[in-house]
Amino acid sequence: MTNALNCPEPATTVGIIYPGHAAEDDYATAADKLNVRLPVVHIYGTDLHAVPELLDLGRPDRLAEAATRLAEHRPQAVMWACTSGSFVYGLEGAEQQAQQLASEAGVPAASTSQAFKAALEALEVKNVAVAASYPEPVATLFAEYLAAADVEITGISSAGIDTAAEVGGLGSDQVLDLVLRHNDPAAEALLIPDTAMRTIELLPQLEAHAGKPVLTANQVTIWHGLRLSGAPTSNDQLGALFAM
């Protein structure tokens, strides 16, 4: 069956669990480019980038309830689209969080933190720079998560933005400026870890400015979710990760 534009109907569905509201429109944008379905359900806590609040946001019961709401979409995989709400538990804790989510969803599941790890492994990248929007204590936890995954960090920046809503309000020029100011020449790739930041439409520009692969939170979440579902991940508009 084809749609009105004579394009094949999407055969792949990856369910997205997204915290609050900020840059969730990145998923609709990517779904159109990839001809897949990326239904989003929201969970709510505070959107403050602080450790106690992030631990509360990623609670198993919150994710389980969201997985129940995604079931009507019959996803082949489910992604917890929150970097800080997963790496705050550490490498092993994030793995346990994903295993519990997969058990509730009945399909493979992972988080954005795990997606970053998988993307770096796929690209065979060993050292990275991190341009984080988070306050320093949270950015440091992401660095510790990467280090536990045997990733060398050549440089990490912290923009010190307290809430996801503020990050979601950043314009394209501000996101590009973040890349230009924090692109370490010694790094093989640049990581932008916040799913509250709109980056899907900017990926070609980001990589052109950086001169290397740029991995952004919403990008890696979608890529890893498609891999878990067994779907192709090739697209020439979504950065080096999707060009493999």
CSV table of C-alpha atoms in Angstrom, one decimal:
chain,number,residue,atom,x,y,z
A,1,MET,CA,0.0,0.0,0.0
A,2,THR,CA,1.3,3.5,-0.8
A,3,ASN,CA,0.3,6.9,0.6
A,4,ALA,CA,-0.9,10.0,-1.4
A,5,LEU,CA,2.7,10.9,-2.3
A,6,ASN,CA,3.3,7.4,-3.7
A,7,CYS,CA,5.8,6.6,-1.0
A,8,PRO,CA,5.8,3.2,0.8
A,9,GLU,CA,3.9,3.2,4.0
A,10,PRO,CA,6.4,3.1,7.0
A,11,ALA,CA,7.1,-0.5,7.9
A,12,THR,CA,9.1,0.3,11.1
A,13,THR,CA,7.9,1.8,14.3
A,14,VAL,CA,10.2,2.8,17.1
A,15,GLY,CA,8.5,4.1,20.2
A,16,ILE,CA,10.0,7.2,21.9
A,17,ILE,CA,9.6,8.0,25.6
A,18,TYR,CA,10.4,11.7,25.9
A,19,PRO,CA,10.7,13.8,29.1
A,20,GLY,CA,8.4,16.8,29.2
A,21,HIS,CA,8.3,19.1,26.1
A,22,ALA,CA,11.3,20.7,24.4
A,23,ALA,CA,12.6,19.3,21.1
A,24,GLU,CA,10.3,16.4,20.5
A,25,ASP,CA,9.5,17.7,17.0
A,26,ASP,CA,12.9,16.4,16.0
A,27,TYR,CA,11.4,13.0,16.0
A,28,ALA,CA,8.6,14.0,13.5
A,29,THR,CA,11.2,15.6,11.3
A,30,ALA,CA,13.4,12.5,11.3
A,31,ALA,CA,10.5,10.2,10.8
A,32,ASP,CA,9.6,12.0,7.5
A,33,LYS,CA,13.2,11.9,6.3
A,34,LEU,CA,13.5,8.1,7.1
A,35,ASN,CA,10.0,7.0,6.3
A,36,VAL,CA,9.5,5.4,9.6
A,37,ARG,CA,7.1,5.9,12.5
A,38,LEU,CA,8.5,7.5,15.7
A,39,PRO,CA,5.5,7.9,18.0
A,40,VAL,CA,6.3,10.0,21.1
A,41,VAL,CA,4.8,9.6,24.6
A,42,HIS,CA,5.7,12.0,27.3
A,43,ILE,CA,6.6,11.5,31.0
A,44,TYR,CA,6.6,14.3,33.4
A,45,GLY,CA,8.7,15.3,36.4
A,46,THR,CA,10.7,18.5,36.9
A,47,ASP,CA,12.8,19.5,33.9
A,48,LEU,CA,15.6,20.7,36.1
A,49,HIS,CA,19.1,19.4,35.2
A,50,ALA,CA,20.0,18.3,38.7
A,51,VAL,CA,20.9,14.8,40.0
A,52,PRO,CA,18.0,14.1,42.4
A,53,GLU,CA,15.5,15.3,39.9
A,54,LEU,CA,17.1,13.2,37.1
A,55,LEU,CA,17.1,10.1,39.2
A,56,ASP,CA,13.4,10.6,39.9
A,57,LEU,CA,12.7,11.3,36.2
A,58,GLY,CA,14.1,7.9,35.1
A,59,ARG,CA,12.3,5.8,37.7
A,60,PRO,CA,11.3,2.3,36.5
A,61,ASP,CA,7.6,3.0,37.2
A,62,ARG,CA,7.6,6.1,35.1
A,63,LEU,CA,9.1,4.3,32.1
A,64,ALA,CA,6.9,1.3,32.6
A,65,GLU,CA,3.8,3.5,32.4
A,66,ALA,CA,5.0,5.1,29.3
A,67,ALA,CA,5.8,1.7,27.7
A,68,THR,CA,2.2,0.8,28.3
A,69,ARG,CA,0.9,3.9,26.5
A,70,LEU,CA,3.2,3.1,23.5
A,71,ALA,CA,1.8,-0.4,23.2
A,72,GLU,CA,-1.0,0.7,20.9
A,73,HIS,CA,1.6,1.7,18.3
A,74,ARG,CA,3.0,-1.8,18.2
A,75,PRO,CA,6.7,-0.7,18.2
A,76,GLN,CA,9.5,-3.0,17.2
A,77,ALA,CA,11.8,-1.2,19.7
A,78,VAL,CA,11.4,1.5,22.4
A,79,MET,CA,13.9,4.2,23.3
A,80,TRP,CA,14.1,6.2,26.5
A,81,ALA,CA,15.0,9.5,24.9
A,82,CYS,CA,16.8,11.1,27.8
A,83,THR,CA,20.5,11.2,28.1
A,84,SER,CA,20.8,12.7,31.6
A,85,GLY,CA,17.9,10.6,32.9
A,86,SER,CA,19.9,7.5,32.0
A,87,PHE,CA,23.6,8.3,32.5
A,88,VAL,CA,22.8,9.7,36.0
A,89,TYR,CA,22.5,6.0,37.0
A,90,GLY,CA,26.0,5.1,35.8
A,91,LEU,CA,27.0,2.6,33.1
A,92,GLU,CA,25.6,-0.5,34.9
A,93,GLY,CA,22.5,1.4,36.2
A,94,ALA,CA,21.6,2.5,32.7
A,95,GLU,CA,21.9,-1.0,31.5
A,96,GLN,CA,19.6,-2.2,34.2
A,97,GLN,CA,17.2,0.6,33.5
A,98,ALA,CA,17.0,-0.4,29.8
A,99,GLN,CA,16.5,-4.1,30.7
A,100,GLN,CA,13.6,-3.2,32.9
A,101,LEU,CA,12.1,-1.1,30.2
A,102,ALA,CA,12.5,-3.9,27.6
A,103,SER,CA,10.8,-6.3,30.0
A,104,GLU,CA,7.8,-3.9,30.4
A,105,ALA,CA,7.6,-3.1,26.6
A,106,GLY,CA,8.1,-6.7,25.4
A,107,VAL,CA,10.5,-5.4,22.7
A,108,PRO,CA,14.2,-4.4,22.7
A,109,ALA,CA,14.8,-1.1,24.5
A,110,ALA,CA,17.6,1.3,25.3
A,111,SER,CA,18.3,4.8,26.4
A,112,THR,CA,20.0,7.8,24.7
A,113,SER,CA,23.1,7.2,26.8
A,114,GLN,CA,23.4,3.7,25.5
A,115,ALA,CA,22.8,5.0,22.0
A,116,PHE,CA,25.8,7.3,22.3
A,117,LYS,CA,28.0,4.3,23.4
A,118,ALA,CA,26.7,2.2,20.5
A,119,ALA,CA,27.2,5.0,18.0
A,120,LEU,CA,30.8,5.5,19.0
A,121,GLU,CA,31.5,1.8,18.8
A,122,ALA,CA,30.0,1.7,15.3
A,123,LEU,CA,32.1,4.6,14.1
A,124,GLU,CA,35.1,3.1,15.9
A,125,VAL,CA,35.7,6.4,17.7
A,126,LYS,CA,37.9,6.3,20.8
A,127,ASN,CA,38.1,9.9,21.8
A,128,VAL,CA,35.6,12.7,21.8
A,129,ALA,CA,34.8,16.2,22.8
A,130,VAL,CA,31.6,17.0,24.6
A,131,ALA,CA,29.6,20.2,24.2
A,132,ALA,CA,27.1,19.9,27.0
A,133,SER,CA,24.2,22.2,27.7
A,134,TYR,CA,24.0,20.9,31.3
A,135,PRO,CA,25.3,22.5,34.5
A,136,GLU,CA,28.8,21.3,35.4
A,137,PRO,CA,27.8,18.5,37.9
A,138,VAL,CA,25.6,16.8,35.4
A,139,ALA,CA,28.0,17.3,32.5
A,140,THR,CA,30.7,15.6,34.7
A,141,LEU,CA,28.4,12.6,35.2
A,142,PHE,CA,28.2,12.2,31.4
A,143,ALA,CA,32.0,12.3,31.2
A,144,GLU,CA,32.1,9.6,33.9
A,145,TYR,CA,29.6,7.5,32.0
A,146,LEU,CA,31.7,7.7,28.8
A,147,ALA,CA,34.9,7.0,30.7
A,148,ALA,CA,33.4,3.9,32.2
A,149,ALA,CA,32.6,2.8,28.6
A,150,ASP,CA,36.3,3.2,27.7
A,151,VAL,CA,35.8,6.5,25.8
A,152,GLU,CA,38.6,9.1,26.1
A,153,ILE,CA,37.4,12.7,26.5
A,154,THR,CA,39.7,15.3,25.1
A,155,GLY,CA,37.5,18.2,26.3
A,156,ILE,CA,34.2,18.8,27.9
A,157,SER,CA,32.2,22.1,28.2
A,158,SER,CA,29.3,23.0,30.3
A,159,ALA,CA,26.9,25.7,29.2
A,160,GLY,CA,25.3,25.7,32.6
A,161,ILE,CA,21.7,25.7,31.4
A,162,ASP,CA,19.4,24.7,34.3
A,163,THR,CA,16.3,23.4,32.5
A,164,ALA,CA,15.3,21.4,29.4
A,165,ALA,CA,12.8,24.2,28.5
A,166,GLU,CA,15.7,26.7,28.2
A,167,VAL,CA,17.7,24.3,26.0
A,168,GLY,CA,14.6,23.8,23.8
A,169,GLY,CA,14.5,27.5,23.3
A,170,LEU,CA,17.9,27.8,21.8
A,171,GLY,CA,17.9,29.0,18.2
A,172,SER,CA,19.9,27.4,15.3
A,173,ASP,CA,22.7,30.0,15.6
A,174,GLN,CA,23.1,29.4,19.3
A,175,VAL,CA,23.4,25.6,18.7
A,176,LEU,CA,26.0,26.2,15.9
A,177,ASP,CA,27.9,28.6,18.1
A,178,LEU,CA,28.1,25.8,20.8
A,179,VAL,CA,29.8,23.6,18.2
A,180,LEU,CA,32.2,26.2,17.0
A,181,ARG,CA,33.3,27.2,20.6
A,182,HIS,CA,33.7,23.6,21.9
A,183,ASN,CA,35.0,21.6,18.9
A,184,ASP,CA,38.3,20.2,20.2
A,185,PRO,CA,40.6,19.6,17.2
A,186,ALA,CA,42.1,16.6,19.0
A,187,ALA,CA,38.8,14.8,19.2
A,188,GLU,CA,37.6,12.3,16.6
A,189,ALA,CA,34.0,13.2,17.1
A,190,LEU,CA,31.9,15.9,18.9
A,191,LEU,CA,29.0,14.9,21.2
A,192,ILE,CA,26.0,17.1,22.0
A,193,PRO,CA,24.2,15.1,24.6
A,194,ASP,CA,20.8,16.8,25.4
A,195,THR,CA,17.6,15.5,23.8
A,196,ALA,CA,16.1,18.9,24.7
A,197,MET,CA,18.2,20.5,21.9
A,198,ARG,CA,16.9,20.7,18.3
A,199,THR,CA,19.6,19.3,16.1
A,200,ILE,CA,18.1,17.0,13.4
A,201,GLU,CA,17.8,19.8,10.7
A,202,LEU,CA,21.2,21.1,11.6
A,203,LEU,CA,23.3,18.0,11.3
A,204,PRO,CA,24.8,18.8,7.9
A,205,GLN,CA,25.8,22.3,9.1
A,206,LEU,CA,27.1,21.0,12.4
A,207,GLU,CA,29.4,18.5,10.7
A,208,ALA,CA,30.5,21.0,8.2
A,209,HIS,CA,31.5,23.4,10.9
A,210,ALA,CA,33.1,20.7,13.1
A,211,GLY,CA,34.9,18.9,10.3
A,212,LYS,CA,34.2,15.6,11.9
A,213,PRO,CA,31.2,13.4,13.0
A,214,VAL,CA,28.8,15.2,15.3
A,215,LEU,CA,26.6,12.9,17.4
A,216,THR,CA,23.6,14.6,18.9
A,217,ALA,CA,21.1,13.1,21.4
A,218,ASN,CA,18.0,12.9,19.2
A,219,GLN,CA,20.1,11.6,16.3
A,220,VAL,CA,21.7,8.7,18.1
A,221,THR,CA,18.4,7.8,19.8
A,222,ILE,CA,16.7,7.4,16.5
A,223,TRP,CA,19.7,5.6,15.0
A,224,HIS,CA,20.0,3.1,17.8
A,225,GLY,CA,16.2,2.5,18.0
A,226,LEU,CA,16.2,1.6,14.3
A,227,ARG,CA,19.1,-0.8,14.8
A,228,LEU,CA,17.3,-2.5,17.6
A,229,SER,CA,14.3,-2.9,15.4
A,230,GLY,CA,16.3,-4.4,12.6
A,231,ALA,CA,15.6,-1.5,10.2
A,232,PRO,CA,18.0,0.2,7.8
A,233,THR,CA,19.6,3.4,9.1
A,234,SER,CA,21.0,5.0,5.9
A,235,ASN,CA,20.2,8.7,5.2
A,236,ASP,CA,22.4,11.4,3.7
A,237,GLN,CA,20.8,14.2,5.7
A,238,LEU,CA,21.4,12.9,9.2
A,239,GLY,CA,25.2,13.0,9.5
A,240,ALA,CA,28.1,10.6,9.3
A,241,LEU,CA,26.4,8.2,11.7
A,242,PHE,CA,23.6,7.5,9.2
A,243,ALA,CA,26.0,7.5,6.2
A,244,MET,CA,27.8,4.3,7.3
